Coordinates of C-alpha atoms and ligand atoms in Angstrom, one line a residue:
M1 CA -15.1 -20.0 -9.0
T2 CA -13.6 -21.8 -5.8
D3 CA -15.5 -24.0 -3.4
K4 CA -14.9 -21.1 -1.4
L5 CA -17.9 -19.4 -2.8
Q6 CA -21.2 -20.5 -1.7
P7 CA -23.3 -20.3 -5.2
L8 CA -27.0 -18.5 -5.2
H9 CA -30.0 -18.4 -6.8
P10 CA -29.0 -16.9 -9.9
A11 CA -29.5 -13.8 -11.6
T12 CA -31.5 -12.9 -14.6
L13 CA -30.9 -10.6 -16.9
T14 CA -33.3 -9.1 -19.8
L15 CA -31.8 -7.2 -22.7
G16 CA -34.7 -6.0 -25.3
D17 CA -36.8 -9.4 -25.3
K18 CA -34.4 -11.7 -24.2
S19 CA -33.6 -13.1 -20.4
Y20 CA -30.5 -14.8 -19.7
S21 CA -29.4 -16.4 -16.4
L22 CA -26.4 -15.1 -14.8
P23 CA -24.4 -17.7 -11.4
T24 CA -24.2 -15.6 -8.6
C25 CA -22.5 -16.4 -5.7
E26 CA -21.7 -15.6 -1.7
G27 CA -18.0 -15.5 0.4
V28 CA -17.2 -16.5 3.4
E29 CA -18.2 -12.9 5.1
G30 CA -21.5 -12.7 3.1
E31 CA -20.4 -10.4 0.3
K32 CA -22.7 -11.3 -2.9
A33 CA -21.1 -11.1 -6.9
I34 CA -22.5 -11.7 -10.2
D35 CA -20.3 -14.0 -11.9
I36 CA -20.1 -12.2 -15.3
S37 CA -17.8 -14.3 -16.8
K38 CA -19.4 -15.9 -19.8
L39 CA -20.8 -12.6 -19.9
R40 CA -19.8 -11.3 -23.2
A41 CA -20.0 -15.0 -24.7
Q42 CA -23.8 -14.9 -23.9
T43 CA -25.3 -11.5 -24.6
G44 CA -22.6 -9.6 -26.8
Y45 CA -22.5 -7.2 -23.8
I46 CA -19.8 -5.9 -21.5
T47 CA -20.0 -4.1 -18.1
L48 CA -18.8 -0.5 -17.8
D49 CA -17.5 0.3 -13.9
E50 CA -14.9 3.1 -14.4
G51 CA -12.0 2.4 -11.2
Y52 CA -13.7 -0.7 -10.8
V53 CA -15.7 0.7 -7.9
N54 CA -18.4 -2.5 -8.3
T55 CA -15.9 -5.0 -9.9
G56 CA -14.7 -7.8 -8.0
A57 CA -11.6 -8.7 -10.4
C58 CA -10.7 -12.1 -8.1
E59 CA -11.5 -14.2 -5.5
S60 CA -8.7 -13.7 -1.8
A61 CA -8.5 -14.7 1.4
I62 CA -5.9 -12.7 2.2
T63 CA -7.2 -9.3 3.8
Y64 CA -11.1 -8.9 4.5
I65 CA -12.4 -4.9 4.9
D66 CA -15.6 -4.2 5.6
G67 CA -16.4 -0.5 4.8
D68 CA -19.0 0.9 6.8
K69 CA -18.3 -1.6 9.8
G70 CA -14.6 -0.2 9.8
I71 CA -13.3 -4.1 10.0
L72 CA -9.7 -5.1 8.9
R73 CA -8.6 -8.4 9.0
Y74 CA -5.5 -9.8 7.7
R75 CA -6.3 -14.2 7.2
G76 CA -9.0 -13.5 10.3
Y77 CA -7.2 -11.5 12.6
A78 CA -8.7 -8.2 13.6
I79 CA -5.7 -5.2 12.3
E80 CA -6.5 -3.9 16.3
E81 CA -5.3 -6.7 17.5
L82 CA -2.3 -7.7 16.0
A83 CA -1.1 -3.8 15.5
E84 CA -0.9 -4.0 19.9
K85 CA -0.1 -7.4 20.4
S86 CA 2.0 -8.7 17.4
R87 CA 5.5 -7.9 15.6
F88 CA 5.7 -7.0 11.9
V89 CA 7.9 -10.0 11.4
E90 CA 5.2 -11.9 12.5
V91 CA 2.5 -10.3 10.2
A92 CA 4.7 -10.2 7.4
Y93 CA 4.5 -13.9 7.9
L94 CA 0.5 -14.5 8.4
L95 CA 0.2 -12.6 5.5
L96 CA 2.9 -14.9 3.2
H97 CA 2.0 -18.1 4.7
G98 CA -1.8 -17.5 6.5
E99 CA -0.8 -18.9 9.4
L100 CA 0.9 -17.0 13.0
P101 CA 4.1 -19.0 12.9
Q102 CA 4.6 -20.9 15.4
K103 CA 8.1 -20.3 17.4
E104 CA 10.6 -22.4 15.7
Q105 CA 9.0 -20.9 11.8
L106 CA 9.5 -16.8 13.8
L107 CA 12.9 -18.4 14.2
Q108 CA 13.7 -19.6 10.9
F109 CA 11.9 -16.8 8.5
S110 CA 13.7 -13.3 10.8
T111 CA 17.2 -15.2 10.5
R112 CA 16.4 -15.4 7.2
L113 CA 15.0 -12.1 6.5
N114 CA 18.3 -11.0 8.7
E115 CA 20.9 -13.3 6.3
S116 CA 19.3 -11.8 3.1
S117 CA 19.3 -8.1 3.9
I118 CA 22.2 -7.4 2.3
I119 CA 22.3 -6.3 -1.5
H120 CA 25.0 -7.0 -4.1
E121 CA 27.6 -4.9 -3.6
D122 CA 27.6 -3.4 -7.3
M123 CA 24.0 -2.4 -7.0
H124 CA 26.3 0.4 -5.0
H125 CA 27.5 2.2 -7.6
F126 CA 23.6 2.3 -8.9
F127 CA 22.9 5.0 -6.2
N128 CA 25.3 7.2 -8.0
G129 CA 23.9 7.5 -10.4
F130 CA 20.3 8.7 -9.7
P131 CA 20.7 13.2 -9.6
R132 CA 20.6 15.0 -6.3
G133 CA 17.3 15.2 -5.1
S134 CA 15.3 12.1 -6.3
H135 CA 12.6 11.1 -4.8
P136 CA 13.0 8.1 -3.5
M137 CA 10.4 6.3 -4.4
G138 CA 11.9 6.6 -7.9
I139 CA 15.3 5.2 -6.9
L140 CA 13.2 2.1 -4.8
A141 CA 11.8 1.5 -7.7
T142 CA 14.5 1.2 -9.9
M143 CA 16.7 -0.7 -7.3
V144 CA 13.6 -3.4 -7.3
A145 CA 13.5 -4.0 -10.5
S146 CA 17.0 -4.3 -11.0
L147 CA 17.3 -7.0 -8.6
S148 CA 16.0 -9.2 -11.1
T149 CA 20.0 -8.7 -12.6
F150 CA 21.5 -8.9 -9.6
Y151 CA 19.6 -11.9 -8.6
P152 CA 18.7 -13.6 -11.9
I153 CA 15.2 -16.0 -10.7
P154 CA 15.0 -19.7 -12.4
D155 CA 12.3 -20.2 -14.9
E156 CA 10.8 -23.1 -12.7
L157 CA 10.3 -22.3 -9.0
D158 CA 9.6 -24.9 -6.7
D159 CA 7.1 -23.7 -3.6
A160 CA 10.3 -23.3 -0.9
T161 CA 12.8 -20.8 -3.4
E162 CA 9.2 -18.7 -4.3
I163 CA 8.9 -18.3 -0.6
Q164 CA 13.2 -17.9 -0.5
I165 CA 12.9 -15.2 -3.0
V166 CA 10.1 -13.4 -1.6
A167 CA 11.6 -13.4 2.1
N168 CA 14.5 -11.6 0.4
L169 CA 12.6 -8.8 -0.9
V170 CA 10.7 -8.3 1.9
S171 CA 14.4 -7.6 4.0
Q172 CA 15.9 -5.8 0.6
V173 CA 13.5 -3.2 0.0
R174 CA 14.1 -2.1 3.6
T175 CA 18.6 -2.0 3.3
I176 CA 17.6 0.0 0.1
A177 CA 15.0 2.6 1.4
A178 CA 17.6 3.3 3.7
F179 CA 20.7 3.0 1.7
S180 CA 18.7 6.0 -0.6
Y181 CA 18.1 8.0 2.0
K182 CA 21.7 7.7 3.6
K183 CA 22.7 8.7 0.1
S184 CA 20.6 11.4 -0.4
I185 CA 22.2 13.5 2.8
G186 CA 25.9 12.1 1.9
E187 CA 26.8 10.0 4.7
P188 CA 28.3 6.6 4.5
L189 CA 25.7 3.5 4.2
I190 CA 25.0 1.9 7.5
Y191 CA 24.7 -1.7 6.6
P192 CA 21.8 -4.4 7.9
S193 CA 23.0 -5.5 11.6
Y194 CA 23.0 -9.8 12.4
K195 CA 21.9 -8.8 15.7
L196 CA 19.4 -6.7 15.0
K197 CA 15.8 -7.4 14.3
Y198 CA 13.7 -5.8 10.9
T199 CA 12.5 -2.4 12.3
R200 CA 15.7 -1.6 14.7
N201 CA 18.1 -2.7 11.8
F202 CA 16.3 -0.2 9.1
L203 CA 15.9 2.2 11.9
N204 CA 20.0 2.1 12.5
M205 CA 20.5 2.0 8.7
M206 CA 18.9 5.2 8.8
F207 CA 20.4 7.2 11.4
A208 CA 22.9 5.5 13.0
S209 CA 26.0 7.1 11.7
P210 CA 30.5 6.0 12.2
V211 CA 30.8 10.0 13.9
R212 CA 27.8 9.9 15.9
D213 CA 26.4 7.2 18.9
Y214 CA 23.0 6.3 18.3
E215 CA 20.5 5.3 20.2
L216 CA 17.4 3.5 18.8
D217 CA 14.0 4.7 21.2
E218 CA 12.5 1.9 22.1
D219 CA 9.3 3.7 21.8
I220 CA 9.9 4.9 18.3
V221 CA 10.5 1.4 17.5
R222 CA 6.9 0.2 18.7
A223 CA 5.3 3.3 16.6
I224 CA 7.3 2.0 13.2
D225 CA 7.1 -1.7 13.3
M226 CA 3.1 -0.9 14.1
F227 CA 3.3 1.3 11.3
F228 CA 4.6 -1.4 9.3
I229 CA 1.5 -3.6 10.2
L230 CA -1.4 -1.5 10.1
H231 CA 0.2 -1.1 6.4
A232 CA 0.9 -4.2 5.4
D233 CA -2.4 -6.1 3.3
H234 CA -5.4 -4.0 1.9
E235 CA -6.7 -6.1 -0.2
Q236 CA -7.4 -5.1 -3.7
N237 CA -6.1 -1.3 -3.5
C238 CA -4.5 0.5 -6.5
S239 CA -0.9 -1.0 -5.9
T240 CA -1.7 -4.4 -5.1
S241 CA -4.3 -4.6 -7.8
S242 CA -1.3 -3.3 -10.0
V243 CA 0.9 -6.1 -8.3
R244 CA -1.7 -8.6 -9.2
T245 CA -2.2 -7.5 -13.6
A246 CA 1.8 -7.4 -13.6
G247 CA 2.2 -10.9 -12.6
S248 CA -0.1 -12.4 -14.6
S249 CA 1.8 -12.0 -17.5
L250 CA 4.5 -13.4 -15.6
A251 CA 6.9 -10.8 -15.5
N252 CA 9.5 -11.6 -12.5
V253 CA 8.1 -10.8 -9.0
Y254 CA 10.9 -7.8 -9.0
A255 CA 8.8 -6.4 -11.9
V256 CA 6.1 -6.7 -10.5
A257 CA 6.6 -5.8 -7.0
S258 CA 8.5 -2.1 -8.7
A259 CA 4.7 -2.1 -10.3
G260 CA 3.6 -1.9 -7.5
I261 CA 5.5 0.5 -5.9
C262 CA 5.3 3.2 -9.0
A263 CA 1.4 3.1 -8.2
L264 CA 1.6 3.6 -4.7
W265 CA 3.9 6.6 -5.5
G266 CA 0.1 8.5 -6.9
P267 CA -0.9 11.4 -4.2
R268 CA -4.8 9.6 -4.2
H269 CA -3.0 6.4 -2.7
G270 CA 0.5 5.8 -0.9
G271 CA 1.2 9.3 -1.3
A272 CA -0.6 11.1 0.6
N273 CA 0.7 10.5 3.8
Q274 CA 3.7 13.2 2.7
E275 CA 1.0 15.2 1.2
V276 CA -0.2 15.5 4.6
I277 CA 2.6 16.5 5.7
Q278 CA 2.9 19.4 3.1
M279 CA -0.9 20.1 3.4
L280 CA -0.6 20.5 7.5
E281 CA 3.8 22.9 6.9
K282 CA 1.7 24.9 4.7
I283 CA -1.4 25.2 6.6
H284 CA 1.1 26.1 10.0
A285 CA 3.3 28.5 7.7
E286 CA -0.2 30.4 7.1
G287 CA -0.6 31.1 10.7
G288 CA -3.7 29.1 9.2
D289 CA -6.4 27.1 11.3
G290 CA -7.4 24.9 9.0
T291 CA -10.6 26.8 8.9
E292 CA -10.2 28.1 5.2
F293 CA -8.1 24.7 3.8
I294 CA -11.2 23.1 4.6
N295 CA -13.7 25.7 2.2
Q296 CA -11.3 25.4 -0.8
A297 CA -11.5 21.5 -0.2
K298 CA -15.2 21.8 -0.7
D299 CA -14.4 24.3 -3.2
K300 CA -15.3 22.4 -6.6
N301 CA -13.3 25.4 -8.3
S302 CA -10.1 24.2 -6.1
P303 CA -7.3 22.0 -6.4
S304 CA -6.9 21.6 -2.9
R305 CA -8.4 18.0 -1.3
L306 CA -8.3 17.1 2.7
M307 CA -5.2 15.0 2.1
G308 CA -5.3 11.9 4.1
F309 CA -9.2 12.4 4.1
G310 CA -11.6 10.1 2.4
H311 CA -11.5 6.0 0.9
R312 CA -12.9 4.2 -1.7
V313 CA -14.2 1.5 1.1
Y314 CA -14.4 3.2 4.2
K315 CA -17.5 4.7 4.6
N316 CA -17.4 5.5 8.3
F317 CA -13.6 5.4 10.4
D318 CA -10.2 3.6 8.8
P319 CA -9.9 1.3 11.6
R320 CA -6.2 2.5 10.8
A321 CA -6.5 5.5 11.5
V322 CA -7.5 5.6 14.8
V323 CA -5.1 3.4 16.4
L324 CA -2.1 5.5 14.7
K325 CA -3.9 8.8 16.2
K326 CA -4.0 6.9 19.8
Q327 CA 0.1 5.6 18.5
C328 CA 0.7 9.1 17.9
D329 CA -0.9 11.1 21.0
K330 CA 1.2 8.7 22.7
L331 CA 4.6 9.0 20.8
L332 CA 3.7 12.9 21.1
N333 CA 3.4 13.0 24.1
K334 CA 6.3 11.2 25.6
A335 CA 9.0 13.9 26.9
G336 CA 6.3 16.3 26.3
M337 CA 6.7 16.3 22.2
T338 CA 5.0 19.0 21.3
D339 CA 4.2 19.2 17.0
P340 CA 2.1 22.2 15.4
L341 CA 1.3 20.2 12.7
F342 CA -0.8 17.8 15.3
D343 CA -2.9 20.6 16.6
I344 CA -4.0 21.5 13.0
A345 CA -4.3 18.0 12.0
R346 CA -6.7 16.9 15.4
R347 CA -8.4 20.5 14.4
L348 CA -8.9 19.9 11.0
E349 CA -9.8 16.6 11.8
E350 CA -12.9 17.9 14.4
C351 CA -14.2 21.3 12.1
A352 CA -14.6 18.3 9.2
L353 CA -16.2 15.6 11.1
K354 CA -18.8 18.1 12.0
D355 CA -19.3 19.5 8.0
D356 CA -22.3 18.5 6.0
Y357 CA -19.3 18.1 3.0
F358 CA -17.0 15.3 4.2
I359 CA -20.4 13.5 6.7
S360 CA -23.0 13.5 3.0
R361 CA -20.0 12.2 1.4
K362 CA -18.9 9.6 4.0
L363 CA -14.9 11.5 4.0
Y364 CA -13.2 10.3 7.2
P365 CA -9.4 10.2 8.1
N366 CA -8.0 7.1 6.5
V367 CA -4.6 5.4 7.5
D368 CA -3.0 8.8 5.7
F369 CA -4.4 11.5 8.1
Y370 CA -2.0 10.1 10.6
S371 CA 0.3 8.1 9.9
G372 CA 2.4 11.3 8.8
L373 CA 2.5 12.7 12.3
I374 CA 3.5 9.5 13.3
L375 CA 6.6 9.2 11.1
R376 CA 7.8 13.4 11.5
A377 CA 8.5 12.4 15.3
A378 CA 10.6 9.3 14.5
G379 CA 12.3 11.8 12.6
I380 CA 11.7 10.2 9.3
P381 CA 12.5 13.9 6.4
T382 CA 9.0 13.8 4.5
N383 CA 10.1 12.3 1.0
M384 CA 10.3 9.1 2.7
F385 CA 7.3 8.2 3.7
T386 CA 5.8 6.5 0.7
V387 CA 8.5 4.6 0.9
L388 CA 8.5 3.0 4.2
F389 CA 4.5 1.9 3.0
A390 CA 6.1 0.3 0.7
I391 CA 8.6 -1.5 3.0
G392 CA 5.2 -2.2 4.9
R393 CA 3.1 -3.4 2.5
M394 CA 5.4 -5.6 0.2
P395 CA 4.6 -8.8 2.1
G396 CA 0.9 -7.6 0.9
W397 CA 1.9 -7.5 -2.4
L398 CA 4.2 -10.3 -2.9
A399 CA 1.2 -12.3 -0.3
H400 CA -1.6 -11.3 -3.1
W401 CA 1.3 -12.3 -6.1
R402 CA 1.6 -15.6 -5.3
E403 CA -2.0 -16.1 -4.7
M404 CA -2.8 -15.3 -7.9
L405 CA -0.1 -17.6 -9.1
H406 CA -1.2 -20.6 -7.7
S407 CA -4.8 -20.1 -8.2
K408 CA -6.9 -22.1 -10.3
Q409 CA -8.5 -18.5 -12.0
V410 CA -4.9 -16.9 -13.2
T411 CA -5.1 -15.6 -16.7
I412 CA -4.0 -12.0 -18.4
T413 CA -5.6 -9.1 -16.6
R414 CA -6.8 -7.7 -19.8
P415 CA -10.2 -5.9 -18.9
R416 CA -12.3 -4.4 -22.0
Q417 CA -13.3 -1.1 -23.1
I418 CA -16.6 0.7 -24.8
Y419 CA -14.9 2.6 -27.8
V420 CA -16.0 6.3 -28.3
G421 CA -13.3 7.3 -31.0
E422 CA -13.3 8.2 -34.6
T423 CA -15.7 5.5 -36.5
L424 CA -13.4 4.3 -39.8
R425 CA -11.8 6.9 -42.1
A426 CA -9.2 7.1 -45.3
Y427 CA -5.8 8.1 -44.9
Q428 CA -5.0 11.8 -46.5
D429 CA -1.6 12.0 -47.6
I430 CA 0.0 15.4 -46.0
D431 CA -0.8 18.1 -48.7
Q432 CA -4.9 17.0 -48.7
R433 CA -5.1 17.6 -45.2
S434 CA -6.7 21.2 -43.6
Ligands
SDX1 C1 -4.7 4.9 0.5 O1 -8.0 1.3 -1.3 C2 -6.9 1.5 -0.2 O2 -7.1 0.7 0.7 C3 -5.6 2.2 -0.6 C4 -5.2 2.5 1.2 C5 -4.7 1.2 0.6 O3 -4.1 1.0 2.4 O4 -3.9 0.6 0.4 O5 -6.0 2.6 1.9 C6 -4.3 3.7 1.0 O6 -4.3 5.3 -0.4 C7 -6.1 5.7 0.9 C8 -6.4 7.5 0.5 C9 -5.2 8.1 0.6 N1 -5.0 9.3 -0.2 C10 -6.0 10.6 0.2 O7 -6.6 10.7 1.5 C11 -6.1 10.8 -1.3 C12 -7.1 12.4 -0.7 N2 -8.8 11.3 -1.6 C13 -9.2 11.2 -2.0 O8 -8.4 11.9 -3.1 C14 -10.6 10.4 -2.2 O9 -11.0 10.3 -0.8 C15 -10.0 8.8 -2.7 C16 -8.8 8.3 -3.8 C17 -9.1 8.2 -1.5 C18 -11.0 8.3 -2.8 O10 -11.6 8.6 -3.6 P1 -13.1 8.0 -4.5 O11 -13.8 7.5 -3.3 O12 -13.2 7.5 -5.2 O13 -14.0 9.6 -3.5 P2 -14.7 10.4 -5.3 O14 -13.1 10.9 -5.9 O15 -15.3 10.0 -6.2 O16 -14.7 11.8 -4.7 C19 -16.3 11.3 -4.0 C20 -16.4 12.9 -3.6 C21 -16.0 13.5 -4.7 O17 -17.1 14.9 -4.1 P3 -18.6 15.0 -5.1 O18 -18.1 14.9 -6.9 O19 -19.3 13.4 -4.7 O20 -19.1 16.6 -5.2 O21 -15.8 13.4 -2.2 C22 -15.1 14.7 -2.2 C23 -14.3 14.3 -4.1 O22 -14.7 16.0 -4.8 N3 -14.4 14.1 -2.2 C24 -13.1 14.9 -1.7 C25 -11.6 14.3 -0.6 N4 -12.3 13.0 -1.4 C26 -12.9 12.8 -2.2 N5 -13.1 16.2 -1.0 C27 -12.0 16.7 -0.6 N6 -11.4 16.2 0.2 C28 -10.9 14.8 0.0 N7 -9.6 14.1 0.1

């Protein structure tokens, strides 16, 4: 336990005729925990907590969430304030360094991101090796892991070098994403421009072309930058836990980031934004208003779930969904953009929030429910949605990687299990097997 945790009165565990005293502690926001780090040595018992719903994996000073109150703060700053007043590069600096940057620090960081925005020219050949129609998340995970072959990491890393590598990756992930999109549509790669800031640079690499003029739409730049801010971190979610687990084996940072990308890909996690649009498109194609789909999502025998709804932690509302819904409204109201999928989404939300099935299970719209509509309005292809989630989450993953690596507690992550398989049995020659 670090000195940030306040010890509380010990807990007493009674097992049979024995009692054991277990230390307890409290974090700065009043979260309480029983420290079971010596439980097995003391009692021979382990705990069992599928999906770690009740288990804290670590202490962290990066992000605080209160699921009941819908609170999300990065390094103590409310997500609503950061979304409104900050920009993604500044939020990435905040997550990685723990403080908002001074002017000179922000300029240096932004310049660093620009100078490291290209990838080794020989990496371009890799893109040609992927079959047509490859999912961009598979390309992203592969290309990020392969950065370790072009930019080998020295065994001894001083802090300044580590921060440079991390900044490079925050920048290069955006270039790899845009290049994979250009390759997928058979258009020439558009290189990053040192004249453009982070999000503008990304959109330019995605949509500019030697044969057509591409005007950056400021509302879309703002919407995508805000999308990146809202996705930048989320404490010990599935992909961040994967990053911390992979990092605990001392694998290199590119392998660790690739582990995060792979975990994020799943439809229950970062892949949900793509699933939300596909769900809305299906409802629209069937000419429905969503009522039938909601009944399917409630039916235990149906595989359908209301994608973009529900969250392991948020049990009242996801503050990011509230911000994204407003941004969605703004973007779609601009120049009279209408999108039937947005109308269906609003109707689904309205119905679900009145339906006891969702209310009793505390299922509310999460970050993915509206994010896909913003990306769609920005012209981002659906199969790139989770890739943009990964770009946004990269600074959060890397902040957790660094925190884990430099914490006093760092031990390799190795949970135990309760075995329920066959007990000891003798080997049988194949002729004796029935
Ligand atoms: C993200 O952890 C993070 O922080 C993640 C994230 C981040 O920023 O990193 O916030 C990003 O991943 C957001 C979540 C995106 N996923 C989806 O939108 C997919 C749809 N949602 C679900 O699959 C589900 O809600 C989860 C996975 C998000 C949360 O699942 P839990 O907390 O493990 O809940 P559960 O699966 O145990 O379900 C509890 C009950 C069950 O019904 P009963 O068995 O009690 O009758 O709620 C039902 C579930 O069937 N349920 C749903 C539902 N989600 C849960 N029923 C219909 N539709 C849904 N979406």
